[in-house]
CSV table of C-alpha atoms and ligand atoms in Angstrom, one decimal:
chain,number,residue,atom,x,y,z
A,1,MET,CA,11.3,-38.5,-48.7
A,2,ALA,CA,15.4,-38.5,-48.4
A,3,ARG,CA,17.1,-36.2,-51.3
A,4,ILE,CA,20.3,-37.6,-52.7
A,5,LEU,CA,22.9,-36.0,-55.1
A,6,ILE,CA,24.3,-38.3,-57.2
A,7,VAL,CA,28.0,-36.6,-58.9
A,8,ASP,CA,29.7,-38.6,-61.5
A,9,ASP,CA,31.2,-37.7,-65.1
A,10,ASP,CA,29.8,-41.2,-66.5
A,11,GLU,CA,26.4,-40.4,-67.5
A,12,PRO,CA,25.3,-44.1,-67.8
A,13,ILE,CA,26.3,-44.8,-64.2
A,14,ARG,CA,25.0,-41.6,-62.8
A,15,LEU,CA,21.6,-42.7,-64.8
A,16,LEU,CA,21.6,-46.2,-63.6
A,17,ILE,CA,22.1,-45.3,-59.9
A,18,GLY,CA,19.4,-42.3,-60.0
A,19,GLN,CA,17.1,-45.0,-61.5
A,20,LEU,CA,18.0,-47.8,-59.0
A,21,LEU,CA,17.1,-45.0,-55.8
A,22,GLU,CA,13.9,-43.5,-57.4
A,23,THR,CA,12.7,-47.4,-57.2
A,24,ARG,CA,13.1,-46.8,-53.4
A,25,ASN,CA,11.5,-43.6,-53.4
A,26,TYR,CA,14.6,-41.6,-52.8
A,27,GLY,CA,14.8,-37.9,-54.8
A,28,CYS,CA,17.7,-38.0,-56.8
A,29,THR,CA,19.6,-34.9,-58.4
A,30,LEU,CA,22.1,-35.7,-61.1
A,31,ALA,CA,25.4,-33.8,-61.5
A,32,ALA,CA,28.0,-34.5,-64.0
A,33,ASN,CA,30.7,-32.9,-61.9
A,34,ALA,CA,31.7,-31.1,-58.9
A,35,SER,CA,31.1,-27.4,-60.0
A,36,GLU,CA,27.6,-28.5,-61.1
A,37,ALA,CA,27.2,-30.2,-58.0
A,38,ARG,CA,28.0,-27.2,-56.0
A,39,GLU,CA,25.2,-24.9,-57.7
A,40,PHE,CA,22.7,-27.8,-56.6
A,41,LEU,CA,23.8,-27.4,-53.2
A,42,LYS,CA,23.5,-24.0,-52.9
A,43,GLU,CA,19.6,-24.3,-54.1
A,44,GLN,CA,18.5,-27.4,-51.9
A,45,CYS,CA,19.5,-29.4,-49.0
A,46,PHE,CA,20.2,-32.7,-49.2
A,47,GLU,CA,20.6,-35.8,-46.8
A,48,LEU,CA,23.6,-37.8,-48.9
A,49,ILE,CA,25.6,-37.3,-51.7
A,50,LEU,CA,27.0,-40.2,-53.6
A,51,CYS,CA,30.2,-39.2,-55.2
A,52,ASP,CA,32.5,-40.4,-57.9
A,53,ILE,CA,36.2,-39.7,-57.0
A,54,ASN,CA,37.8,-39.6,-60.8
A,55,MET,CA,36.2,-36.5,-62.5
A,56,PRO,CA,37.3,-34.1,-64.8
A,57,GLY,CA,37.8,-31.0,-63.0
A,58,GLU,CA,37.5,-30.7,-59.1
A,59,SER,CA,38.2,-34.6,-57.8
A,60,GLY,CA,35.3,-36.0,-55.8
A,61,LEU,CA,37.7,-36.3,-52.8
A,62,ASP,CA,38.5,-32.0,-52.7
A,63,PHE,CA,34.6,-32.1,-53.4
A,64,ILE,CA,33.6,-34.0,-50.4
A,65,ARG,CA,36.1,-32.5,-48.0
A,66,TYR,CA,34.6,-28.9,-49.2
A,67,THR,CA,31.2,-30.1,-48.4
A,68,ARG,CA,31.9,-31.9,-45.1
A,69,LEU,CA,32.9,-28.4,-44.0
A,70,LYS,CA,30.1,-26.2,-45.6
A,71,TYR,CA,27.5,-28.7,-45.2
A,72,PRO,CA,28.1,-30.9,-42.1
A,73,ASP,CA,24.5,-32.4,-42.1
A,74,THR,CA,24.9,-33.9,-45.5
A,75,ALA,CA,26.8,-37.6,-45.6
A,76,ALA,CA,28.7,-38.8,-48.4
A,77,VAL,CA,29.5,-42.3,-49.7
A,78,MET,CA,32.3,-42.5,-52.3
A,79,VAL,CA,31.5,-44.5,-55.5
A,80,THR,CA,34.6,-45.2,-57.8
A,81,ALA,CA,36.4,-47.8,-60.1
A,82,MET,CA,39.6,-47.6,-58.4
A,83,ASN,CA,39.8,-50.6,-55.6
A,84,ASP,CA,42.8,-48.7,-53.6
A,85,PRO,CA,42.8,-49.3,-49.9
A,86,SER,CA,44.8,-45.9,-49.6
A,87,ILE,CA,42.0,-43.8,-51.4
A,88,ALA,CA,39.4,-45.5,-49.0
A,89,ASP,CA,41.4,-44.3,-46.2
A,90,ASN,CA,41.7,-40.9,-47.3
A,91,ALA,CA,37.9,-41.1,-47.6
A,92,LEU,CA,37.0,-42.5,-44.4
A,93,GLN,CA,39.1,-39.8,-42.6
A,94,ILE,CA,37.2,-36.8,-44.2
A,95,GLY,CA,34.3,-38.0,-42.9
A,96,VAL,CA,32.9,-40.4,-45.7
A,97,TYR,CA,30.6,-43.2,-44.1
A,98,ASP,CA,31.3,-45.8,-47.2
A,99,TYR,CA,32.8,-46.7,-50.1
A,100,ILE,CA,31.1,-48.1,-53.0
A,101,ILE,CA,33.2,-50.2,-55.6
A,102,LYS,CA,32.3,-50.2,-59.4
A,103,PRO,CA,30.9,-51.7,-61.4
A,104,ILE,CA,27.7,-51.1,-59.3
A,105,GLU,CA,26.3,-54.0,-57.4
A,106,PRO,CA,22.4,-52.6,-56.9
A,107,ASN,CA,22.1,-54.4,-53.7
A,108,GLY,CA,25.3,-53.2,-52.4
A,109,VAL,CA,24.2,-49.5,-53.4
A,110,LEU,CA,20.7,-49.7,-51.6
A,111,ILE,CA,22.3,-51.2,-48.5
A,112,SER,CA,24.9,-48.4,-48.4
A,113,VAL,CA,22.7,-45.5,-48.9
A,114,ALA,CA,20.1,-47.1,-46.2
A,115,ASN,CA,22.9,-47.3,-43.8
A,116,ALA,CA,24.6,-43.8,-44.5
A,117,LEU,CA,21.0,-42.3,-44.0
A,118,ARG,CA,20.6,-44.4,-40.6
A,119,ARG,CA,24.1,-43.2,-39.5
A,120,ARG,CA,23.4,-39.6,-40.2
A,121,GLN,CA,20.0,-39.4,-38.7
A,122,LEU,CA,21.8,-41.0,-35.4
A,123,GLU,CA,24.6,-38.9,-35.2
A,124,MET,CA,22.3,-35.9,-35.8
A,125,ASP,CA,20.3,-37.1,-33.1
A,126,ASN,CA,23.2,-37.4,-30.9
A,127,ARG,CA,24.6,-34.1,-31.5
A,128,ALA,CA,21.2,-32.6,-31.0
A,129,TYR,CA,21.1,-34.1,-27.7
A,130,ARG,CA,24.6,-33.2,-26.8
A,131,GLU,CA,24.0,-29.6,-27.5
A,132,ASP,CA,20.8,-29.6,-25.6
A,133,LEU,CA,22.5,-30.9,-22.4
A,134,GLU,CA,25.5,-28.2,-23.0
A,135,GLU,CA,23.0,-25.4,-23.3
A,136,LYS,CA,21.1,-26.7,-20.0
A,137,VAL,CA,24.1,-27.2,-18.2
A,138,ARG,CA,25.2,-23.5,-19.5
A,139,GLU,CA,22.1,-22.2,-18.1
A,140,ARG,CA,22.3,-23.9,-14.9
A,141,THR,CA,25.8,-22.5,-14.5
A,142,THR,CA,24.8,-19.1,-15.3
A,143,ALA,CA,21.8,-19.2,-12.8
A,144,LEU,CA,24.1,-20.4,-10.4
A,145,GLU,CA,26.7,-17.8,-11.0
A,146,GLU,CA,24.2,-15.1,-10.7
A,147,SER,CA,22.4,-16.3,-7.6
A,148,GLU,CA,25.9,-16.6,-5.7
A,149,ALA,CA,26.6,-13.3,-7.1
A,150,ARG,CA,23.5,-11.7,-5.5
A,151,LEU,CA,23.9,-13.3,-2.4
A,152,ARG,CA,27.8,-12.7,-1.8
A,153,ALA,CA,26.5,-9.0,-2.7
A,154,ILE,CA,24.2,-9.6,0.1
A,155,PHE,CA,26.4,-11.2,2.3
A,156,GLU,CA,29.2,-8.4,2.3
A,157,ALA,CA,27.1,-5.5,2.1
A,158,ALA,CA,24.9,-5.7,5.1
A,159,GLU,CA,26.6,-4.3,7.8
A,160,HIS,CA,23.6,-4.4,10.2
A,161,VAL,CA,23.0,-8.4,9.7
A,162,SER,CA,25.5,-10.9,10.0
A,163,PHE,CA,26.3,-14.3,8.2
A,164,ILE,CA,27.8,-17.0,9.4
A,165,MET,CA,27.9,-20.4,7.6
A,166,ILE,CA,29.1,-23.6,9.5
A,167,ASP,CA,30.3,-26.6,7.4
A,168,HIS,CA,29.5,-30.1,9.0
A,169,THR,CA,30.5,-32.3,6.1
A,170,ALA,CA,34.2,-32.6,7.4
A,171,SER,CA,35.0,-34.6,10.5
A,172,LYS,CA,35.2,-31.7,12.8
A,173,ASP,CA,32.5,-28.7,11.9
A,174,ARG,CA,33.9,-25.3,10.8
A,175,ILE,CA,33.6,-21.9,10.1
A,176,LEU,CA,33.4,-21.6,6.1
A,177,GLU,CA,31.8,-18.0,6.0
A,178,PHE,CA,31.9,-14.7,8.2
A,179,SER,CA,30.7,-11.7,7.0
A,180,PRO,CA,31.6,-8.1,7.3
A,181,GLY,CA,28.3,-8.0,9.5
A,182,ALA,CA,29.5,-10.5,11.8
A,183,GLU,CA,32.6,-9.0,12.1
A,184,LEU,CA,30.9,-5.9,13.5
A,185,MET,CA,28.3,-7.6,15.6
A,186,LEU,CA,30.4,-10.3,17.4
A,187,GLY,CA,33.8,-8.3,17.6
A,188,TYR,CA,36.1,-11.4,15.6
A,189,HIS,CA,38.0,-10.7,12.6
A,190,ARG,CA,37.2,-13.0,9.7
A,191,ARG,CA,41.0,-14.1,10.0
A,192,GLU,CA,40.6,-15.2,13.2
A,193,VAL,CA,37.6,-17.7,12.6
A,194,ILE,CA,37.8,-18.9,9.1
A,195,GLY,CA,38.6,-22.6,9.3
A,196,GLN,CA,37.8,-22.7,12.9
A,197,SER,CA,35.6,-24.8,15.3
A,198,PRO,CA,32.3,-22.7,15.7
A,199,SER,CA,32.9,-22.9,19.7
A,200,VAL,CA,35.3,-20.2,19.3
A,201,LEU,CA,32.3,-18.1,18.8
A,202,HIS,CA,30.6,-19.0,21.8
A,203,LEU,CA,27.4,-19.6,20.4
A,204,PRO,CA,24.7,-22.2,22.0
A,205,GLY,CA,25.4,-25.5,20.6
A,206,ASP,CA,21.7,-25.6,19.2
A,207,LEU,CA,22.4,-22.5,16.8
A,208,ILE,CA,25.3,-24.0,15.2
A,209,LEU,CA,23.6,-27.6,14.8
A,210,PRO,CA,19.9,-27.4,14.9
A,211,PRO,CA,17.9,-30.0,16.9
A,212,GLN,CA,16.4,-33.2,15.3
A,213,LEU,CA,13.9,-31.5,12.8
A,214,GLU,CA,10.2,-32.4,13.3
A,215,ASP,CA,9.5,-31.5,9.5
A,216,PRO,CA,12.8,-31.0,7.7
A,217,LEU,CA,11.1,-29.1,4.7
A,218,ARG,CA,9.1,-26.7,6.6
A,219,GLU,CA,12.0,-26.2,9.0
A,220,LYS,CA,14.2,-25.6,5.8
A,221,GLU,CA,12.3,-22.5,4.8
A,222,ARG,CA,11.6,-21.1,7.9
A,223,GLY,CA,14.7,-21.7,10.1
A,224,PHE,CA,14.8,-21.7,14.0
A,225,THR,CA,14.4,-18.0,15.3
A,226,ARG,CA,15.2,-17.0,18.9
A,227,GLU,CA,16.2,-13.6,20.9
A,228,LEU,CA,19.6,-14.2,22.2
A,229,THR,CA,21.7,-12.0,24.5
A,230,LEU,CA,25.1,-12.2,22.7
A,231,THR,CA,28.2,-11.9,24.3
A,232,ARG,CA,31.0,-10.2,22.1
A,233,LYS,CA,34.6,-11.1,21.7
A,234,TYR,CA,35.6,-9.0,24.6
A,235,GLY,CA,32.4,-9.5,27.0
A,236,GLU,CA,30.0,-7.1,25.9
A,237,THR,CA,26.7,-8.5,25.6
A,238,LEU,CA,24.3,-7.4,22.9
A,239,PRO,CA,20.6,-8.5,22.5
A,240,THR,CA,20.2,-10.1,19.0
A,241,LEU,CA,17.7,-11.9,17.0
A,242,PHE,CA,19.2,-15.1,15.4
A,243,THR,CA,17.5,-17.2,12.7
A,244,THR,CA,19.3,-20.7,12.0
A,245,TYR,CA,18.8,-22.0,8.4
A,246,PRO,CA,19.9,-26.1,8.1
A,247,ILE,CA,21.8,-26.7,5.0
A,248,PHE,CA,20.6,-29.9,3.3
A,249,ASN,CA,22.1,-32.6,0.8
A,250,GLY,CA,20.2,-34.5,-1.8
A,251,ASN,CA,19.7,-37.1,0.6
A,252,GLY,CA,18.1,-34.9,3.2
A,253,HIS,CA,21.2,-34.9,5.5
A,254,ILE,CA,22.3,-31.2,7.0
A,255,THR,CA,25.6,-30.5,5.6
A,256,GLY,CA,25.7,-27.1,6.8
A,257,THR,CA,24.4,-24.2,8.8
A,258,LEU,CA,23.6,-20.6,7.8
A,259,ILE,CA,23.2,-18.4,11.1
A,260,VAL,CA,21.7,-15.0,10.0
A,261,SER,CA,21.5,-12.6,13.2
A,262,VAL,CA,20.3,-9.1,13.6
A,263,ASP,CA,21.1,-6.6,16.3
A,264,ILE,CA,18.0,-5.4,18.0
A,265,SER,CA,19.3,-3.4,20.9
A,266,GLU,CA,17.4,0.0,19.4
A,267,ARG,CA,14.0,-2.2,19.2
A,268,LYS,CA,14.6,-3.3,22.9
A,269,LYS,CA,15.4,0.2,24.4
A,270,ALA,CA,12.4,1.3,22.1
A,271,GLU,CA,10.2,-1.6,23.9
A,272,ARG,CA,11.6,-0.5,27.2
A,273,GLU,CA,10.8,3.3,27.0
A,274,LEU,CA,7.2,2.0,25.7
A,275,GLN,CA,6.8,0.0,28.7
A,276,ASN,CA,7.8,2.6,30.9
A,277,SER,CA,5.9,5.0,29.7
A,278,MET,CA,2.8,2.7,29.6
A,279,GLU,CA,3.3,1.8,33.4
A,280,ARG,CA,3.7,5.5,34.1
A,281,TRP,CA,0.2,6.3,32.1
A,282,ARG,CA,-1.5,3.0,33.6
A,283,MET,CA,-0.1,4.4,37.3
A,284,ALA,CA,-1.6,8.2,36.2
A,285,LEU,CA,-4.7,6.7,35.2
A,286,GLU,CA,-5.2,4.4,38.3
A,287,GLY,CA,-4.5,7.1,40.5
A,288,SER,CA,-7.0,9.8,38.9
A,289,ILE,CA,-9.7,7.0,39.1
A,290,HIS,CA,-9.0,6.0,42.8
A,291,ALA,CA,-8.9,10.3,43.3
A,292,MET,CA,-12.4,9.8,41.7
A,293,ALA,CA,-13.3,7.0,44.1
A,294,LEU,CA,-12.3,8.8,46.9
A,295,ALA,CA,-13.8,11.9,46.4
A,296,VAL,CA,-17.3,10.2,46.5
A,297,GLU,CA,-16.8,8.1,49.6
A,298,MET,CA,-15.8,10.7,51.6
A,299,ARG,CA,-19.2,12.2,51.7
A,300,ASP,CA,-20.7,8.5,52.1
A,301,PRO,CA,-18.5,6.9,54.6
A,302,TYR,CA,-20.8,3.9,55.0
A,303,THR,CA,-20.2,2.7,51.4
A,304,ALA,CA,-16.5,3.9,52.0
A,305,GLY,CA,-14.4,0.8,50.4
A,306,HIS,CA,-17.5,-0.7,48.6
A,307,GLN,CA,-16.3,0.4,45.3
A,308,GLN,CA,-12.7,-1.1,45.8
A,309,ARG,CA,-14.5,-4.4,47.0
A,310,VAL,CA,-17.0,-4.6,44.3
A,311,ALA,CA,-13.8,-4.1,41.9
A,312,ASP,CA,-12.1,-7.2,43.4
A,313,LEU,CA,-15.1,-9.5,43.2
A,314,ALA,CA,-16.2,-8.4,39.5
A,315,GLY,CA,-12.3,-9.0,38.7
A,316,ALA,CA,-12.6,-12.3,40.1
A,317,ILE,CA,-15.7,-13.4,38.5
A,318,ALA,CA,-14.5,-12.1,35.3
A,319,GLU,CA,-11.4,-14.1,36.1
A,320,GLU,CA,-13.4,-17.1,36.6
A,321,MET,CA,-15.3,-16.8,33.5
A,322,GLY,CA,-12.1,-16.4,31.5
A,323,LEU,CA,-12.2,-12.8,29.8
A,324,ALA,CA,-9.2,-11.5,28.7
A,325,GLU,CA,-6.9,-9.5,31.2
A,326,ASN,CA,-7.0,-6.3,29.4
A,327,ARG,CA,-11.0,-6.6,29.8
A,328,ILE,CA,-10.6,-7.5,33.2
A,329,TYR,CA,-8.5,-4.4,34.1
A,330,GLY,CA,-11.2,-2.1,32.4
A,331,LEU,CA,-14.1,-3.8,34.3
A,332,ARG,CA,-12.0,-3.3,37.5
A,333,MET,CA,-11.5,0.4,36.8
A,334,GLY,CA,-15.1,0.7,36.2
A,335,GLY,CA,-15.8,-1.1,39.4
A,336,VAL,CA,-13.8,1.4,41.5
A,337,ILE,CA,-15.6,4.5,40.3
A,338,HIS,CA,-19.0,2.6,39.3
A,339,ASP,CA,-20.9,5.1,42.1
A,340,ILE,CA,-19.2,8.1,41.1
A,341,GLY,CA,-22.6,9.8,40.7
A,342,LYS,CA,-23.5,9.7,44.0
A,343,ILE,CA,-21.6,12.9,44.3
A,344,ALA,CA,-24.5,14.6,43.1
A,345,ILE,CA,-26.9,13.2,45.8
A,346,PRO,CA,-27.1,14.9,49.3
A,347,ALA,CA,-25.2,13.5,52.0
A,348,GLU,CA,-28.2,13.5,54.4
A,349,ILE,CA,-30.2,10.9,51.9
A,350,LEU,CA,-27.1,8.8,51.3
A,351,THR,CA,-26.0,8.5,54.9
A,352,LYS,CA,-30.0,8.3,55.9
A,353,PRO,CA,-30.8,5.7,58.7
A,354,GLY,CA,-34.2,3.8,58.2
A,355,ARG,CA,-36.1,3.8,55.2
A,356,LEU,CA,-36.0,5.8,52.1
A,357,THR,CA,-39.2,7.8,50.6
A,358,ASN,CA,-40.0,6.8,47.0
A,359,THR,CA,-38.5,10.4,46.1
A,360,GLU,CA,-35.4,10.0,47.7
A,361,PHE,CA,-35.0,6.7,46.3
A,362,ASP,CA,-35.6,7.9,42.9
A,363,LEU,CA,-33.2,10.6,43.6
A,364,ILE,CA,-30.8,7.7,44.2
A,365,LYS,CA,-31.4,6.2,41.4
A,366,THR,CA,-30.3,9.0,39.1
A,367,HIS,CA,-26.6,8.0,40.2
A,368,SER,CA,-25.8,5.7,37.2
A,369,LYS,CA,-26.9,8.5,34.7
A,370,VAL,CA,-24.8,11.2,36.4
A,371,GLY,CA,-21.9,8.7,36.7
A,372,TYR,CA,-22.1,8.4,33.0
A,373,ASP,CA,-22.2,12.1,32.5
A,374,ILE,CA,-19.1,12.9,34.4
A,375,LEU,CA,-17.3,10.0,32.4
A,376,LYS,CA,-18.6,10.1,28.8
A,377,ASN,CA,-16.2,12.3,27.4
A,378,ILE,CA,-13.1,10.8,29.1
A,379,GLU,CA,-11.4,8.5,26.5
A,380,PHE,CA,-10.9,5.4,28.4
A,381,PRO,CA,-9.5,2.4,26.5
A,382,TRP,CA,-12.4,0.7,28.2
A,383,PRO,CA,-16.1,1.3,28.0
A,384,ILE,CA,-16.2,2.5,31.3
A,385,ALA,CA,-18.8,5.3,31.0
A,386,GLN,CA,-20.9,2.6,29.8
A,387,ILE,CA,-20.3,-0.1,32.4
A,388,VAL,CA,-21.4,2.6,35.3
A,389,LEU,CA,-24.5,3.4,33.1
A,390,GLN,CA,-25.9,-0.2,33.0
A,391,HIS,CA,-24.8,-1.7,36.2
A,392,HIS,CA,-28.2,-1.3,37.5
A,393,GLU,CA,-29.9,-2.7,34.4
A,394,ARG,CA,-31.6,-6.5,34.8
A,395,MET,CA,-31.7,-9.1,32.5
A,396,ASP,CA,-35.7,-9.0,32.6
A,397,ARG,CA,-35.8,-5.0,31.7
A,398,SER,CA,-36.5,-4.3,35.5
A,399,GLY,CA,-33.6,-2.5,36.0
A,400,TYR,CA,-32.5,1.3,35.8
A,401,PRO,CA,-32.1,3.9,34.1
A,402,VAL,CA,-33.2,2.7,30.5
A,403,GLY,CA,-34.9,-0.8,31.5
A,404,LEU,CA,-32.6,-2.7,28.8
A,405,SER,CA,-32.8,-6.4,28.3
A,406,GLY,CA,-30.2,-8.9,29.1
A,407,GLU,CA,-28.7,-8.9,25.3
A,408,GLN,CA,-28.5,-5.4,25.4
A,409,ILE,CA,-26.5,-5.1,28.5
A,410,LEU,CA,-22.7,-5.2,28.4
A,411,LEU,CA,-21.1,-8.4,30.0
A,412,GLU,CA,-19.0,-6.1,32.1
A,413,ALA,CA,-22.0,-4.5,33.7
A,414,LYS,CA,-23.7,-7.8,34.4
A,415,ILE,CA,-20.9,-8.8,36.0
A,416,LEU,CA,-20.4,-5.5,38.0
A,417,GLY,CA,-24.2,-5.4,38.9
A,418,VAL,CA,-23.9,-9.2,40.5
A,419,ALA,CA,-20.7,-8.1,42.5
A,420,ASP,CA,-22.8,-4.8,43.7
A,421,VAL,CA,-25.7,-6.3,45.1
A,422,VAL,CA,-23.4,-9.3,46.6
A,423,GLU,CA,-21.3,-6.9,48.4
A,424,ALA,CA,-24.1,-4.4,49.2
A,425,MET,CA,-26.4,-7.3,51.0
A,426,ALA,CA,-23.1,-8.7,52.7
A,427,SER,CA,-22.1,-5.1,53.9
A,428,HIS,CA,-23.9,-3.2,56.8
A,429,ARG,CA,-25.6,-0.3,55.7
A,430,PRO,CA,-27.2,3.1,57.3
A,431,TYR,CA,-30.6,1.4,56.9
A,432,ARG,CA,-29.9,-1.7,57.9
A,433,PRO,CA,-27.4,-4.2,59.5
A,434,ALA,CA,-25.2,-6.4,57.2
A,435,LEU,CA,-27.6,-9.4,56.1
A,436,GLY,CA,-24.7,-11.5,55.4
A,437,ILE,CA,-22.6,-13.3,52.4
A,438,GLU,CA,-25.0,-16.5,52.3
A,439,ALA,CA,-28.5,-14.4,52.2
A,440,ALA,CA,-26.7,-12.0,49.4
A,441,LEU,CA,-25.5,-15.5,47.5
A,442,GLU,CA,-29.1,-17.0,47.9
A,443,GLU,CA,-30.3,-13.9,46.7
A,444,VAL,CA,-28.5,-14.1,43.6
A,445,SER,CA,-29.1,-17.9,42.6
A,446,ARG,CA,-32.9,-17.1,43.4
A,447,ASN,CA,-32.9,-14.6,40.8
A,448,ARG,CA,-30.3,-16.7,38.3
A,449,GLY,CA,-31.3,-16.0,34.8
A,450,ILE,CA,-34.1,-13.5,35.7
A,451,LEU,CA,-32.4,-10.3,37.3
A,452,TYR,CA,-28.7,-11.6,36.4
A,453,ASP,CA,-26.9,-13.5,34.0
A,454,GLY,CA,-26.6,-17.2,34.4
A,455,GLU,CA,-23.0,-17.5,33.9
A,456,VAL,CA,-22.1,-14.6,36.0
A,457,VAL,CA,-23.9,-16.4,38.9
A,458,ASP,CA,-22.6,-19.4,38.3
A,459,ALA,CA,-19.3,-18.1,38.8
A,460,CYS,CA,-19.7,-16.1,41.7
A,461,LEU,CA,-21.1,-19.2,43.6
A,462,LYS,CA,-18.1,-21.0,42.3
A,463,LEU,CA,-15.7,-18.6,43.9
A,464,PHE,CA,-17.6,-18.0,47.3
A,465,ARG,CA,-18.7,-22.2,47.6
A,466,GLU,CA,-15.7,-23.7,45.8
A,467,LYS,CA,-12.9,-21.7,45.8
A,468,HIS,CA,-13.2,-19.8,49.2
A,469,PHE,CA,-13.1,-16.4,48.0
A,470,GLU,CA,-13.6,-14.0,50.7
A,471,LEU,CA,-14.7,-10.1,50.2
A,472,SER,CA,-11.9,-7.8,51.7
A,473,SER,CA,-11.7,-9.2,55.8
A,474,LEU,CA,-11.9,-5.5,56.7
A,475,TRP,CA,-14.9,-5.2,55.3
A,476,LYS,CA,-16.4,-8.3,55.7
A,477,ALA,CA,-20.0,-8.5,57.1
B,501,FE2,FE1,-24.6,1.6,42.4
C-alpha cells in the first residue's frame, strides 16, 4: 500500500482528496500546512506528496524544494487553483512529477497519482541498477589495479627472473615490457629495447610467438617451457630456463606473449659436479668389483673370464626382457663376482681334472653362501649379495644352498643362473671338454619352467637363435 501525504490549507479539499485515494487503498495522511507536513515526514516515509501551492506560512513550492533535497525518494505532485504556466514550469524544474488544477476532477487525480507512483518506482529501479553497475565497475577496477600493482612489484623486484612482454597487436611485433631482471640476464638496457622489434634480442622465433596451440586453454595456464643456452648482448652465453605464456584476447586470438626466464647456470654447474662425482664413484665401484673378481680367477685359471662372460650374457638376457637400465647394471655387477665364494675353496679341488667326489662337490656348493657372507655387509645400491646367494637356486626347489621355490628367487638370480649354466656348458672345464653352445641351449630348453624360469630361457634362446648373440670369442667353446 503506497503512503501519500496530502498538504492543503483548504480542509474540504484535503478531506476530499484523502477519501478519494483511500477508496483505491492508498494510505493517506493529511496536513494543513508545510510545518505540519514536515513533522509527519520526520515520523514516517511517504511514497508521494500531494501539495497545494498557496498556503499560509511556507509556500508549497518551497516545501517541495525542501523535500526533494531531504527525501529524494518521495515523489511530489502539486495541487493548485492557479492555472499559471510559469508556476507549472517552476514546479517541474524542482522535480515535481505533475500538476493538478482545482477544482478537483477525481479521475484526473487518480491517474496523476498512479502515474507519479509508477514513474517514481521506475526511477528508483533505474537508479539502483546504475548504482549497482557503478559499484561493480569500481570493484573490478580496484581488483585490476591491485593485481597490476602486485604484478608490477614482482616484475620490478625479481632480479633473478627476467620478464619480457611482447605486443603482437600492432602491424609489427614490439617489446612492451623489459624487467630489471631481463636487463641483468640479457645485458640490454630497457631504453634500448622498449618499442623495438623482439628480433633485437636474438631469441628463437617460437619463444616470441608460440607455435599453433593444440589446446589453447591448457597452454594458457602452463606455457611452453624449455632450456636454452642464451646469447647475451656481448656474446657471452648463459644456460636459462624459458617459459613462454601466450596472452589471449576475448576471441581466443594471441595478442601478446609473456616470456619468463630464469638463470640456471648454478643448477647446471651442480648437475655437472654431481654427474662427475657419480661417474668417479661408479668407476671406483666397478674397479673394486673387478679386483674381487680377479682375486678368485687368479686361483682358478679354468674359470678365468667365466664371471665376465656370465655377466655379459645375463645383461643381454635382462635387456631382452626389458629390465630397467639401473637393474641391469646391478645384475652385471653381481655377474662379475658371482663366484667370489670360490676363493674359500682349495685350488686343487677347483682345478681337479676328472670327477669330483661327493664331499668335494659339497664343498664347492658352499661358494654361493660364502660369496654372500663376503658381500652382505657392503652397501651396494643393488641386491648383489642376494643375487650371488641365489644363483644356484632352481625353480623346482632342487637348487642350493636353501632350495628356494621359483617365486622366492630374485629375477636377477634366475637370469644369472641360466647365463651361468649356458656359459659353463659351452666352455672347457678341467674335468671335461667344452660341450658346446647347442648342448647348453638344449639343456636350458629341456628344463624350461622346471629348473629355469620360462621367460628367462625364452629370452636366452632368442638371443642366440634370432639375434646371433655370441659369448666373447676369446672364450668361445
Ligand atoms: Fe656358481
